[in-house]
């Protein structure tokens, strides 16, 4: 189910659009790396463990457009599919999530289009994460294009859980047995408890270190 433009100009347009999205990933990825390095310089601490980026495949884009009952055109893709370019930011502690989100939002050449806070409002499955949809300007030789990038911010534990949920979803095509769904919810609760304990332990360590320095 590959996207197959029939005319040479459509092929060129497809390549150009995907080039823009790939450039947007590079722009946002570089910004995040700089912010992380600055945080290390100022606070002697890196809030970001690692960054993953990906471009949505042509097949996945077509599937999403069909889900929306839209024709598979480049125009519909750009207008209606918001996660073609995606960046996942993995951090150690839940407190880092909002710090990173604030740092991203403060970039004056990024525009925040929408926010989905699944930290405050987890999905029924137990999924937790913080999603931001932003646009970033891409300066081409003859014009400037604003490209959308979806940013997901979550802890290492949340990312591990989400990875398993993703595999289960596609294995059962969204119709996993009830006992598996229930186990996933229970695991999500354990992940939340683990994140809370790890944050508390980290705060205790910092408190102890500060006392030792005084």
XYZ file of N, CA, C and O in Angstrom:
856
model
N 0.849 -1.198 0.000
C 0.000 0.000 0.000
C 0.882 1.244 0.000
O 0.779 2.124 0.829
N 1.821 1.282 -0.920
C 2.738 2.408 -0.999
C 2.095 3.584 -1.725
O 1.261 3.411 -2.613
N 2.482 4.800 -1.312
C 2.012 5.994 -2.009
C 2.760 6.086 -3.333
O 3.978 6.125 -3.363
N 2.048 6.090 -4.467
C 2.666 6.075 -5.777
C 2.181 7.242 -6.632
O 1.185 7.134 -7.351
N 2.834 8.390 -6.574
C 2.455 9.493 -7.464
C 2.605 9.052 -8.912
O 3.547 8.342 -9.260
N 1.703 9.468 -9.751
C 1.693 9.003 -11.133
C 2.436 9.929 -12.077
O 2.792 9.531 -13.172
N 2.687 11.154 -11.680
C 3.360 12.104 -12.553
C 4.684 12.530 -11.932
O 4.839 12.572 -10.711
N 5.626 12.859 -12.804
C 6.958 13.240 -12.339
C 6.911 14.437 -11.390
O 7.622 14.489 -10.392
N 6.047 15.388 -11.679
C 5.958 16.573 -10.816
C 5.407 16.226 -9.443
O 5.782 16.847 -8.437
N 4.518 15.221 -9.390
C 4.003 14.777 -8.097
C 5.094 14.099 -7.288
O 5.168 14.250 -6.070
N 5.942 13.348 -7.973
C 7.074 12.700 -7.308
C 7.996 13.763 -6.722
O 8.443 13.674 -5.572
N 8.291 14.784 -7.525
C 9.163 15.866 -7.057
C 8.537 16.594 -5.870
O 9.236 16.957 -4.918
N 7.229 16.812 -5.928
C 6.535 17.501 -4.834
C 6.582 16.671 -3.563
O 6.797 17.196 -2.476
N 6.365 15.355 -3.723
C 6.438 14.450 -2.572
C 7.822 14.506 -1.922
O 7.956 14.628 -0.708
N 8.874 14.443 -2.742
C 10.244 14.482 -2.232
C 10.525 15.801 -1.516
O 11.184 15.824 -0.474
N 10.013 16.895 -2.076
C 10.246 18.201 -1.464
C 9.550 18.313 -0.110
O 10.133 18.802 0.860
N 8.300 17.838 -0.046
C 7.554 17.893 1.213
C 8.255 17.068 2.290
O 8.417 17.517 3.430
N 8.693 15.867 1.935
C 9.365 15.014 2.916
C 10.727 15.594 3.314
O 11.162 15.442 4.454
N 11.368 16.285 2.368
C 12.627 16.973 2.684
C 12.385 18.058 3.740
O 13.175 18.214 4.683
N 11.285 18.795 3.583
C 10.946 19.847 4.547
C 10.691 19.253 5.933
O 11.186 19.763 6.940
N 9.934 18.165 5.987
C 9.654 17.535 7.281
C 10.932 16.994 7.920
O 11.127 17.102 9.139
N 11.813 16.418 7.110
C 13.078 15.915 7.643
C 13.936 17.065 8.162
O 14.595 16.946 9.205
N 13.905 18.184 7.458
C 14.643 19.369 7.912
C 14.069 19.893 9.222
O 14.818 20.344 10.102
N 12.742 19.826 9.355
C 12.100 20.260 10.603
C 12.548 19.397 11.778
O 12.782 19.908 12.882
N 12.680 18.095 11.548
C 13.186 17.202 12.598
C 14.595 17.608 13.027
O 14.912 17.629 14.221
N 15.432 17.927 12.053
C 16.802 18.344 12.363
C 16.809 19.641 13.166
O 17.578 19.787 14.132
N 15.963 20.599 12.762
C 15.904 21.895 13.447
C 15.490 21.718 14.914
O 16.145 22.248 15.817
N 14.404 20.994 15.135
C 13.899 20.818 16.505
C 14.865 19.963 17.314
O 15.110 20.237 18.497
N 15.429 18.929 16.689
C 16.396 18.082 17.393
C 17.609 18.867 17.855
O 18.080 18.695 18.993
N 18.108 19.745 16.995
C 19.259 20.579 17.359
C 18.912 21.523 18.504
O 19.706 21.725 19.435
N 17.721 22.108 18.456
C 17.280 22.992 19.535
C 17.267 22.253 20.872
O 17.704 22.786 21.900
N 16.739 21.050 20.865
C 16.656 20.266 22.101
C 18.042 19.919 22.631
O 18.283 19.970 23.844
N 18.952 19.578 21.741
C 20.319 19.260 22.165
C 21.000 20.486 22.775
O 21.711 20.380 23.788
N 20.783 21.654 22.173
C 21.374 22.892 22.704
C 20.794 23.209 24.079
O 21.527 23.572 25.011
N 19.477 23.071 24.222
C 18.838 23.324 25.516
C 19.369 22.375 26.585
O 19.606 22.779 27.732
N 19.561 21.130 26.207
C 20.079 20.145 27.154
C 21.510 20.483 27.570
O 21.871 20.406 28.756
N 22.327 20.896 26.593
C 23.710 21.279 26.890
C 23.754 22.522 27.778
O 24.577 22.620 28.698
N 22.852 23.481 27.502
C 22.805 24.691 28.318
C 22.405 24.363 29.759
O 22.974 24.902 30.713
N 21.434 23.470 29.908
C 20.981 23.077 31.240
C 22.122 22.421 32.013
O 22.285 22.636 33.213
N 22.923 21.623 31.309
C 24.088 20.999 31.938
C 25.092 22.065 32.378
O 25.654 21.984 33.474
N 25.285 23.068 31.530
C 26.244 24.131 31.837
C 25.803 24.965 33.039
O 26.606 25.298 33.913
N 24.497 25.297 33.095
C 23.979 26.181 34.143
C 23.697 25.425 35.439
O 24.020 25.893 36.535
N 23.086 24.246 35.305
C 22.610 23.524 36.495
C 23.365 22.230 36.777
O 23.042 21.529 37.742
N 24.357 21.933 35.926
C 25.122 20.690 36.087
C 24.209 19.463 36.080
O 24.379 18.529 36.867
N 23.246 19.487 35.177
C 22.259 18.410 35.129
C 21.629 18.363 33.742
O 21.318 19.394 33.159
N 21.480 17.158 33.196
C 20.841 16.979 31.886
C 19.436 16.431 32.060
O 19.280 15.280 32.480
N 18.403 17.213 31.746
C 17.036 16.704 31.872
C 16.677 15.678 30.799
O 15.760 14.881 30.984
N 17.388 15.692 29.678
C 17.069 14.794 28.567
C 18.023 13.598 28.557
O 19.246 13.770 28.493
N 17.465 12.407 28.641
C 18.267 11.184 28.549
C 18.655 10.909 27.102
O 19.812 10.677 26.795
N 17.667 10.904 26.210
C 17.949 10.754 24.793
C 16.756 11.217 23.964
O 15.664 11.435 24.501
N 16.999 11.382 22.673
C 15.997 11.891 21.742
C 15.858 10.917 20.589
O 16.854 10.440 20.030
N 14.608 10.595 20.255
C 14.327 9.745 19.098
C 13.527 10.565 18.090
O 12.636 11.311 18.477
N 13.828 10.420 16.829
C 13.057 11.126 15.798
C 12.696 10.156 14.679
O 13.411 9.171 14.441
N 11.580 10.432 14.013
C 11.171 9.580 12.900
C 10.235 10.335 11.965
O 9.517 11.242 12.367
N 10.290 9.949 10.692
C 9.347 10.423 9.684
C 8.319 9.321 9.464
O 8.673 8.154 9.295
N 7.058 9.679 9.452
C 5.993 8.713 9.221
C 6.123 8.143 7.809
O 6.407 8.883 6.866
N 5.937 6.846 7.675
C 6.048 6.209 6.360
C 4.872 6.603 5.473
O 3.801 7.002 5.958
N 5.081 6.476 4.163
C 4.016 6.786 3.206
C 2.793 5.912 3.466
O 1.654 6.385 3.396
N 3.023 4.648 3.779
C 1.915 3.732 4.041
C 1.103 4.186 5.248
O -0.133 4.174 5.229
N 1.791 4.597 6.312
C 1.092 5.053 7.520
C 0.317 6.338 7.266
O -0.771 6.538 7.807
N 0.877 7.213 6.445
C 0.185 8.463 6.106
C -1.109 8.166 5.358
O -2.170 8.730 5.656
N -1.030 7.259 4.391
C -2.217 6.888 3.621
C -3.280 6.262 4.521
O -4.479 6.574 4.422
N -2.863 5.398 5.444
C -3.804 4.766 6.375
C -4.515 5.810 7.222
O -5.725 5.716 7.464
N -3.764 6.800 7.682
C -4.375 7.831 8.518
C -5.363 8.669 7.722
O -6.443 9.024 8.214
N -5.024 9.001 6.494
C -5.952 9.772 5.654
C -7.229 8.980 5.390
O -8.325 9.539 5.387
N -7.089 7.683 5.172
C -8.268 6.849 4.961
C -9.114 6.776 6.227
O -10.349 6.741 6.156
N -8.455 6.756 7.369
C -9.179 6.770 8.647
C -10.026 8.034 8.764
O -11.125 8.020 9.331
N -9.504 9.143 8.238
C -10.225 10.418 8.258
C -11.188 10.555 7.074
O -11.813 11.614 6.918
N -11.282 9.509 6.250
C -12.119 9.544 5.042
C -11.695 10.658 4.085
O -12.529 11.356 3.502
N -10.382 10.809 3.942
C -9.832 11.832 3.064
C -9.078 11.189 1.911
O -8.491 10.115 2.065
N -9.075 11.877 0.789
C -8.323 11.395 -0.370
C -6.829 11.483 -0.091
O -6.349 12.394 0.599
N -6.081 10.524 -0.613
C -4.639 10.465 -0.371
C -3.907 11.443 -1.291
O -3.353 11.061 -2.327
N -3.919 12.712 -0.903
C -3.197 13.737 -1.654
C -2.161 14.386 -0.749
O -2.259 14.340 0.479
N -1.178 14.995 -1.374
C -0.143 15.687 -0.608
C -0.753 16.849 0.171
O -0.376 17.111 1.316
N -1.707 17.537 -0.438
C -2.352 18.666 0.236
C -3.067 18.208 1.509
O -2.945 18.854 2.563
N -3.805 17.108 1.442
C -4.500 16.580 2.622
C -3.508 16.104 3.673
O -3.725 16.272 4.872
N -2.442 15.518 3.211
C -1.406 15.042 4.124
C -0.832 16.191 4.954
O -0.740 16.115 6.182
N -0.461 17.260 4.289
C 0.134 18.417 4.971
C -0.879 19.086 5.902
O -0.544 19.512 7.012
N -2.127 19.152 5.465
C -3.160 19.856 6.222
C -3.665 19.049 7.423
O -3.869 19.611 8.511
N -3.837 17.757 7.253
C -4.577 16.981 8.249
C -3.750 15.983 9.060
O -4.220 15.533 10.108
N -2.566 15.627 8.609
C -1.746 14.657 9.352
C -0.679 15.428 10.122
O 0.248 15.991 9.524
N -0.821 15.447 11.433
C 0.039 16.306 12.259
C 1.314 15.639 12.758
O 2.195 16.321 13.279
N 1.398 14.310 12.622
C 2.541 13.614 13.194
C 3.446 12.992 12.141
O 4.081 11.964 12.381
N 3.531 13.616 10.974
C 4.439 13.116 9.939
C 5.876 13.185 10.442
O 6.647 12.238 10.307
N 6.227 14.305 11.040
C 7.537 14.457 11.684
C 7.334 14.355 13.198
O 6.562 15.122 13.766
N 7.984 13.392 13.807
C 7.795 13.184 15.240
C 9.108 13.078 15.986
O 10.067 12.453 15.505
N 9.153 13.714 17.146
C 10.326 13.636 18.027
C 9.863 13.177 19.407
O 8.877 13.699 19.939
N 10.551 12.193 19.943
C 10.250 11.704 21.285
C 11.410 12.068 22.202
O 12.560 11.728 21.922
N 11.107 12.781 23.260
C 12.118 13.218 24.218
C 11.965 12.371 25.481
O 10.909 12.369 26.112
N 13.012 11.639 25.820
C 12.979 10.745 26.977
C 13.786 11.371 28.106
O 14.948 11.748 27.923
N 13.151 11.493 29.266
C 13.823 12.083 30.423
C 13.786 11.113 31.604
O 13.117 10.079 31.566
N 14.492 11.462 32.671
C 14.595 10.560 33.821
C 13.403 10.663 34.753
O 12.892 9.638 35.232
N 12.961 11.892 35.020
C 11.965 12.106 36.066
C 10.757 12.886 35.540
O 10.875 13.677 34.598
N 9.614 12.663 36.164
C 8.386 13.346 35.732
C 8.524 14.862 35.828
O 7.937 15.587 35.018
N 9.301 15.342 36.793
C 9.477 16.788 36.934
C 10.198 17.394 35.729
O 10.046 18.579 35.426
N 10.987 16.573 35.029
C 11.701 17.059 33.848
C 10.756 17.336 32.684
O 11.051 18.165 31.824
N 9.639 16.625 32.647
C 8.730 16.716 31.500
C 8.254 18.152 31.295
O 8.323 18.701 30.190
N 7.767 18.781 32.372
C 7.240 20.140 32.240
C 8.362 21.164 32.059
O 8.164 22.196 31.399
N 9.547 20.874 32.628
C 10.689 21.763 32.399
C 11.038 21.805 30.915
O 11.261 22.871 30.329
N 11.095 20.631 30.308
C 11.432 20.547 28.885
C 10.356 21.220 28.039
O 10.657 21.954 27.087
N 9.082 20.987 28.384
C 7.978 21.611 27.644
C 8.068 23.133 27.713
O 7.846 23.829 26.709
N 8.402 23.661 28.884
C 8.543 25.113 29.040
C 9.692 25.651 28.199
O 9.579 26.721 27.583
N 10.800 24.918 28.165
C 11.955 25.356 27.379
C 11.622 25.371 25.891
O 12.034 26.274 25.155
N 10.864 24.378 25.446
C 10.469 24.332 24.040
C 9.541 25.502 23.711
O 9.717 26.201 22.708
N 8.555 25.719 24.561
C 7.576 26.784 24.324
C 8.217 28.171 24.328
O 7.692 29.102 23.708
N 9.342 28.324 25.023
C 9.985 29.633 25.127
C 10.815 29.990 23.890
O 11.282 31.121 23.766
N 11.001 29.045 22.982
C 11.751 29.326 21.752
C 10.915 30.232 20.853
O 9.839 29.842 20.394
N 11.416 31.436 20.578
C 10.568 32.412 19.877
C 10.374 32.125 18.394
O 9.520 32.737 17.745
N 11.126 31.183 17.831
C 10.887 30.836 16.430
C 10.098 29.532 16.287
O 9.899 29.046 15.172
N 9.643 28.979 17.417
C 8.718 27.852 17.391
C 7.336 28.347 17.789
O 7.209 29.175 18.692
N 6.328 27.837 17.131
C 4.948 28.185 17.477
C 4.245 26.938 17.979
O 4.195 25.928 17.276
N 3.733 27.007 19.210
C 3.000 25.874 19.776
C 1.562 25.922 19.263
O 0.834 26.882 19.517
N 1.168 24.891 18.530
C -0.170 24.824 17.945
C -1.164 24.206 18.925
O -2.294 24.678 19.080
N -0.747 23.141 19.586
C -1.635 22.473 20.541
C -0.828 21.676 21.547
O 0.335 21.334 21.301
N -1.475 21.389 22.678
C -0.867 20.586 23.740
C -1.868 19.528 24.185
O -3.056 19.816 24.350
N -1.384 18.310 24.365
C -2.186 17.237 24.944
C -1.444 16.702 26.154
O -0.385 16.082 26.013
N -1.996 16.979 27.325
C -1.330 16.600 28.570
C -1.905 15.278 29.079
O -2.870 15.257 29.844
N -1.269 14.191 28.653
C -1.692 12.877 29.127
C -1.039 12.521 30.464
O -1.227 11.412 30.956
N -0.301 13.458 31.025
C 0.188 13.296 32.400
C -0.963 13.561 33.365
O -1.232 12.780 34.278
N -1.640 14.682 33.142
C -2.775 15.047 33.981
C -4.005 14.211 33.650
O -4.815 13.915 34.523
N -4.145 13.861 32.390
C -5.324 13.112 31.931
C -4.889 11.902 31.111
O -4.914 11.938 29.872
N -4.469 10.824 31.784
C -4.023 9.624 31.061
C -5.148 9.030 30.216
O -6.333 9.198 30.524
N -4.763 8.335 29.148
C -5.739 7.619 28.350
C -6.298 6.437 29.151
O -5.672 5.995 30.114
N -7.474 5.921 28.779
C -8.053 4.771 29.492
C -7.112 3.577 29.582
O -7.164 2.803 30.542
N -6.231 3.433 28.600
C -5.270 2.326 28.602
C -4.210 2.478 29.673
O -3.499 1.529 30.003
N -4.085 3.717 30.205
C -3.024 4.005 31.169
C -1.885 4.811 30.568
O -0.949 5.191 31.263
N -1.973 5.095 29.273
C -0.920 5.826 28.577
C -0.712 7.207 29.182
O -1.656 7.965 29.388
N 0.566 7.522 29.454
C 0.947 8.840 29.946
C 2.071 9.405 29.084
O 3.010 8.697 28.718
N 1.967 10.680 28.800
C 2.990 11.388 28.044
C 2.545 12.831 27.939
O 1.417 13.170 28.316
N 3.416 13.695 27.438
C 3.070 15.091 27.211
C 3.342 15.386 25.744
O 4.474 15.241 25.277
N 2.299 15.750 25.008
C 2.429 15.972 23.573
C 2.331 17.458 23.241
O 1.463 18.159 23.756
N 3.215 17.902 22.368
C 3.170 19.268 21.853
C 3.217 19.216 20.329
O 4.033 18.478 19.757
N 2.349 19.968 19.685
C 2.418 20.133 18.241
C 2.938 21.538 17.976
O 2.326 22.524 18.406
N 4.073 21.621 17.304
C 4.692 22.917 17.040
C 4.935 23.066 15.542
O 4.960 22.082 14.795
N 5.125 24.298 15.127
C 5.613 24.551 13.772
C 6.974 25.229 13.872
O 7.228 26.019 14.789
N 7.834 24.889 12.934
C 9.177 25.471 12.886
C 9.415 25.986 11.468
O 9.063 25.319 10.497
N 9.977 27.196 11.324
C 10.236 27.718 9.978
C 11.453 27.042 9.341
O 12.506 26.918 9.968
N 11.284 26.602 8.103
C 12.383 26.021 7.340
C 12.735 26.992 6.219
O 11.896 27.307 5.359
N 13.951 27.490 6.245
C 14.377 28.500 5.286
C 14.970 27.826 4.060
O 16.106 27.334 4.090
N 14.185 27.805 2.981
C 14.652 27.274 1.711
C 15.282 28.390 0.891
O 15.290 29.549 1.306
N 15.793 28.052 -0.273
C 16.499 29.053 -1.076
C 15.598 30.172 -1.575
O 16.034 31.304 -1.769
N 14.303 29.853 -1.784
C 13.410 30.857 -2.369
C 12.187 31.182 -1.518
O 11.343 31.977 -1.917
N 12.061 30.556 -0.336
C 10.904 30.828 0.511
C 11.101 30.207 1.886
O 12.047 29.440 2.103
N 10.183 30.550 2.779
C 10.186 29.971 4.126
C 8.934 29.117 4.275
O 7.829 29.562 3.957
N 9.111 27.896 4.748
C 7.989 26.971 4.940
C 7.876 26.635 6.413
O 8.876 26.285 7.055
N 6.670 26.760 6.972
C 6.439 26.360 8.354
C 5.996 24.899 8.390
O 4.967 24.544 7.812
N 6.780 24.061 9.043
C 6.502 22.628 9.084
C 6.084 22.206 10.485
O 6.635 22.683 11.487
N 5.115 21.287 10.533
C 4.627 20.787 11.823
C 5.494 19.634 12.333
O 5.885 18.759 11.570
N 5.740 19.665 13.638
C 6.471 18.581 14.300
C 5.728 18.232 15.581
O 5.393 19.119 16.375
N 5.458 16.951 15.775
C 4.861 16.506 17.038
C 5.979 16.102 17.986
O 6.849 15.298 17.633
N 5.947 16.657 19.187
C 6.945 16.343 20.210
C 6.262 15.597 21.348
O 5.265 16.071 21.900
N 6.779 14.427 21.686
C 6.282 13.645 22.817
C 7.363 13.630 23.891
O 8.518 13.310 23.602
N 6.978 13.978 25.108
C 7.928 14.014 26.221
C 7.457 13.021 27.279
O 6.300 13.089 27.723
N 8.329 12.114 27.678
C 7.947 11.104 28.673
C 9.180 10.582 29.390
O 10.310 10.813 28.944
N 8.959 9.876 30.494
C 10.068 9.277 31.225
C 10.501 7.971 30.572
O 9.805 7.425 29.709
N 11.641 7.456 31.022
C 12.141 6.174 30.517
C 11.114 5.075 30.774
O 10.835 4.239 29.907
N 10.542 5.061 31.975
C 9.561 4.035 32.335
C 8.306 4.146 31.475
O 7.764 3.134 31.011
N 7.837 5.363 31.252
C 6.665 5.565 30.390
C 6.939 5.108 28.972
O 6.070 4.524 28.311
N 8.143 5.363 28.489
C 8.499 4.990 27.127
C 8.539 3.470 26.972
O 8.103 2.930 25.951
N 9.050 2.781 27.984
C 9.084 1.314 27.972
C 7.670 0.754 27.895
O 7.369 -0.144 27.102
N 6.770 1.313 28.723
C 5.375 0.870 28.729
C 4.720 1.151 27.373
O 4.032 0.293 26.810
N 4.925 2.360 26.841
C 4.290 2.753 25.584
C 4.770 1.893 24.420
O 4.006 1.598 23.497
N 6.024 1.493 24.464
C 6.570 0.637 23.415
C 5.857 -0.713 23.393
O 5.506 -1.230 22.321
N 5.613 -1.279 24.567
C 4.898 -2.555 24.649
C 3.444 -2.387 24.217
O 2.900 -3.235 23.484
N 2.803 -1.303 24.649
C 1.417 -1.064 24.257
C 1.306 -0.970 22.738
O 0.358 -1.491 22.134
N 2.276 -0.300 22.113
C 2.274 -0.136 20.660
C 2.352 -1.496 19.958
O 1.621 -1.759 18.999
N 3.228 -2.358 20.457
C 3.372 -3.696 19.864
C 2.083 -4.496 20.010
O 1.651 -5.179 19.076
N 1.466 -4.406 21.187
C 0.223 -5.138 21.432
C -0.896 -4.612 20.534
O -1.682 -5.389 19.976
N -0.961 -3.302 20.374
C -2.003 -2.700 19.545
C -1.946 -3.239 18.109
O -2.972 -3.626 17.536
N -0.736 -3.274 17.537
C -0.612 -3.732 16.157
C -0.704 -5.251 16.033
O -1.153 -5.770 15.015
N -0.302 -5.960 17.093
C -0.419 -7.420 17.071
C -1.884 -7.838 16.991
O -2.241 -8.761 16.260
N -2.729 -7.157 17.739
C -4.154 -7.510 17.796
C -5.029 -6.550 16.986
O -6.253 -6.599 17.088
N -4.375 -5.658 16.215
C -5.089 -4.686 15.377
C -6.110 -3.885 16.181
O -7.237 -3.649 15.737
N -5.708 -3.483 17.379
C -6.557 -2.642 18.222
C -7.611 -3.384 19.008
O -8.415 -2.764 19.718
N -7.628 -4.705 18.920
C -8.647 -5.509 19.621
C -7.999 -6.566 20.507
O -8.276 -7.770 20.365
N -7.148 -6.137 21.400
C -6.476 -7.063 22.311
C -7.483 -7.670 23.290
O -8.485 -7.027 23.635
N -7.248 -8.918 23.728
C -8.122 -9.543 24.733
C -8.217 -8.683 25.988
O -7.260 -7.974 26.346
N -9.351 -8.756 26.678
C -9.603 -7.905 27.830
C -8.564 -8.091 28.927
O -8.157 -7.132 29.571
N -8.119 -9.345 29.145
C -7.157 -9.577 30.228
C -5.809 -8.917 29.934
O -5.101 -8.477 30.850
N -5.460 -8.815 28.649
C -4.217 -8.129 28.285
C -4.370 -6.627 28.493
O -3.463 -5.955 29.012
N -5.531 -6.082 28.113
C -5.789 -4.659 28.347
C -5.726 -4.331 29.829
O -5.142 -3.315 30.231
N -6.315 -5.190 30.650
C -6.332 -4.958 32.085
C -4.923 -5.015 32.674
O -4.555 -4.216 33.530
N -4.136 -5.978 32.188
C -2.755 -6.092 32.667
C -1.945 -4.853 32.291
O -1.126 -4.367 33.076
N -2.209 -4.322 31.083
C -1.525 -3.095 30.663
C -1.858 -1.931 31.584
O -0.986 -1.139 31.948
N -3.129 -1.804 31.949
C -3.555 -0.743 32.866
C -2.842 -0.901 34.203
O -2.347 0.081 34.789
N -2.762 -2.129 34.708
C -2.085 -2.380 35.984
C -0.602 -2.054 35.888
O -0.015 -1.496 36.825
N 0.009 -2.397 34.753
C 1.423 -2.069 34.551
C 1.628 -0.552 34.502
O 2.628 -0.031 35.023
N 0.691 0.163 33.884
C 0.772 1.626 33.827
C 0.733 2.219 35.232
O 1.441 3.191 35.530
N -0.084 1.631 36.093
C -0.161 2.097 37.480
C 1.159 1.849 38.200
O 1.614 2.685 38.991
N 1.785 0.701 37.919
C 3.085 0.400 38.518
C 4.160 1.356 38.008
O 5.032 1.790 38.766
N 4.080 1.691 36.718
C 5.029 2.646 36.141
C 4.890 4.004 36.812
O 5.885 4.654 37.156
N 3.645 4.435 37.041
C 3.418 5.726 37.711
C 3.966 5.714 39.123
O 4.583 6.695 39.572
N 3.764 4.602 39.810
C 4.285 4.479 41.184
C 5.813 4.489 41.177
O 6.443 5.128 42.035
N 6.418 3.797 40.209
C 7.880 3.768 40.101
C 8.430 5.158 39.819
O 9.408 5.586 40.452
N 7.805 5.876 38.882
C 8.249 7.233 38.567
C 8.170 8.136 39.802
O 9.070 8.956 40.040
N 7.109 7.989 40.580
C 6.945 8.810 41.791
C 8.027 8.498 42.807
O 8.599 9.414 43.431
N 8.335 7.219 42.987
C 9.363 6.817 43.947
C 10.750 7.268 43.495
O 11.567 7.714 44.309
N 11.018 7.147 42.194
C 12.319 7.569 41.677
C 12.498 9.077 41.814
O 13.590 9.559 42.135
N 11.434 9.838 41.583
C 11.498 11.287 41.756
C 11.757 11.633 43.214
O 12.601 12.497 43.517
N 11.051 10.965 44.112
C 11.233 11.213 45.546
C 12.670 10.887 45.959
O 13.299 11.647 46.723
N 13.187 9.762 45.464
C 14.556 9.369 45.806
C 15.556 10.396 45.285
O 16.505 10.771 45.994
N 15.339 10.888 44.070
C 16.233 11.891 43.502
C 16.212 13.180 44.321
O 17.262 13.806 44.549
N 15.024 13.577 44.770
C 14.907 14.772 45.604
C 15.618 14.594 46.937
O 16.249 15.529 47.452
N 15.544 13.405 47.505
C 16.232 13.104 48.755
C 17.747 13.183 48.579
O 18.466 13.689 49.452
N 18.234 12.687 47.445
C 19.664 12.727 47.163
C 20.148 14.170 47.061
O 21.193 14.541 47.630
N 19.373 15.015 46.354
C 19.746 16.428 46.215
C 19.710 17.128 47.574
O 20.579 17.955 47.882
N 18.717 16.798 48.368
C 18.603 17.396 49.699
C 19.804 17.031 50.558
O 20.376 17.881 51.249
N 20.204 15.784 50.503
C 21.357 15.314 51.276
C 22.645 15.989 50.798
O 23.474 16.421 51.611
N 22.777 16.108 49.463
C 23.975 16.733 48.905
C 24.087 18.194 49.318
O 25.163 18.693 49.640
N 22.961 18.899 49.318
C 22.952 20.311 49.735
C 23.318 20.456 51.207
O 24.016 21.402 51.593
N 22.857 19.540 52.030
C 23.196 19.584 53.456
C 24.678 19.346 53.678
O 25.285 19.950 54.562
N 25.268 18.474 52.849
C 26.692 18.180 52.971
C 27.555 19.371 52.592
O 28.646 19.557 53.110
N 27.017 20.226 51.703
C 27.787 21.373 51.239
C 27.716 22.570 52.168
O 28.517 23.479 52.085
N 26.723 22.561 53.086
C 26.565 23.694 53.999
C 27.310 23.465 55.296
O 27.724 22.377 55.629
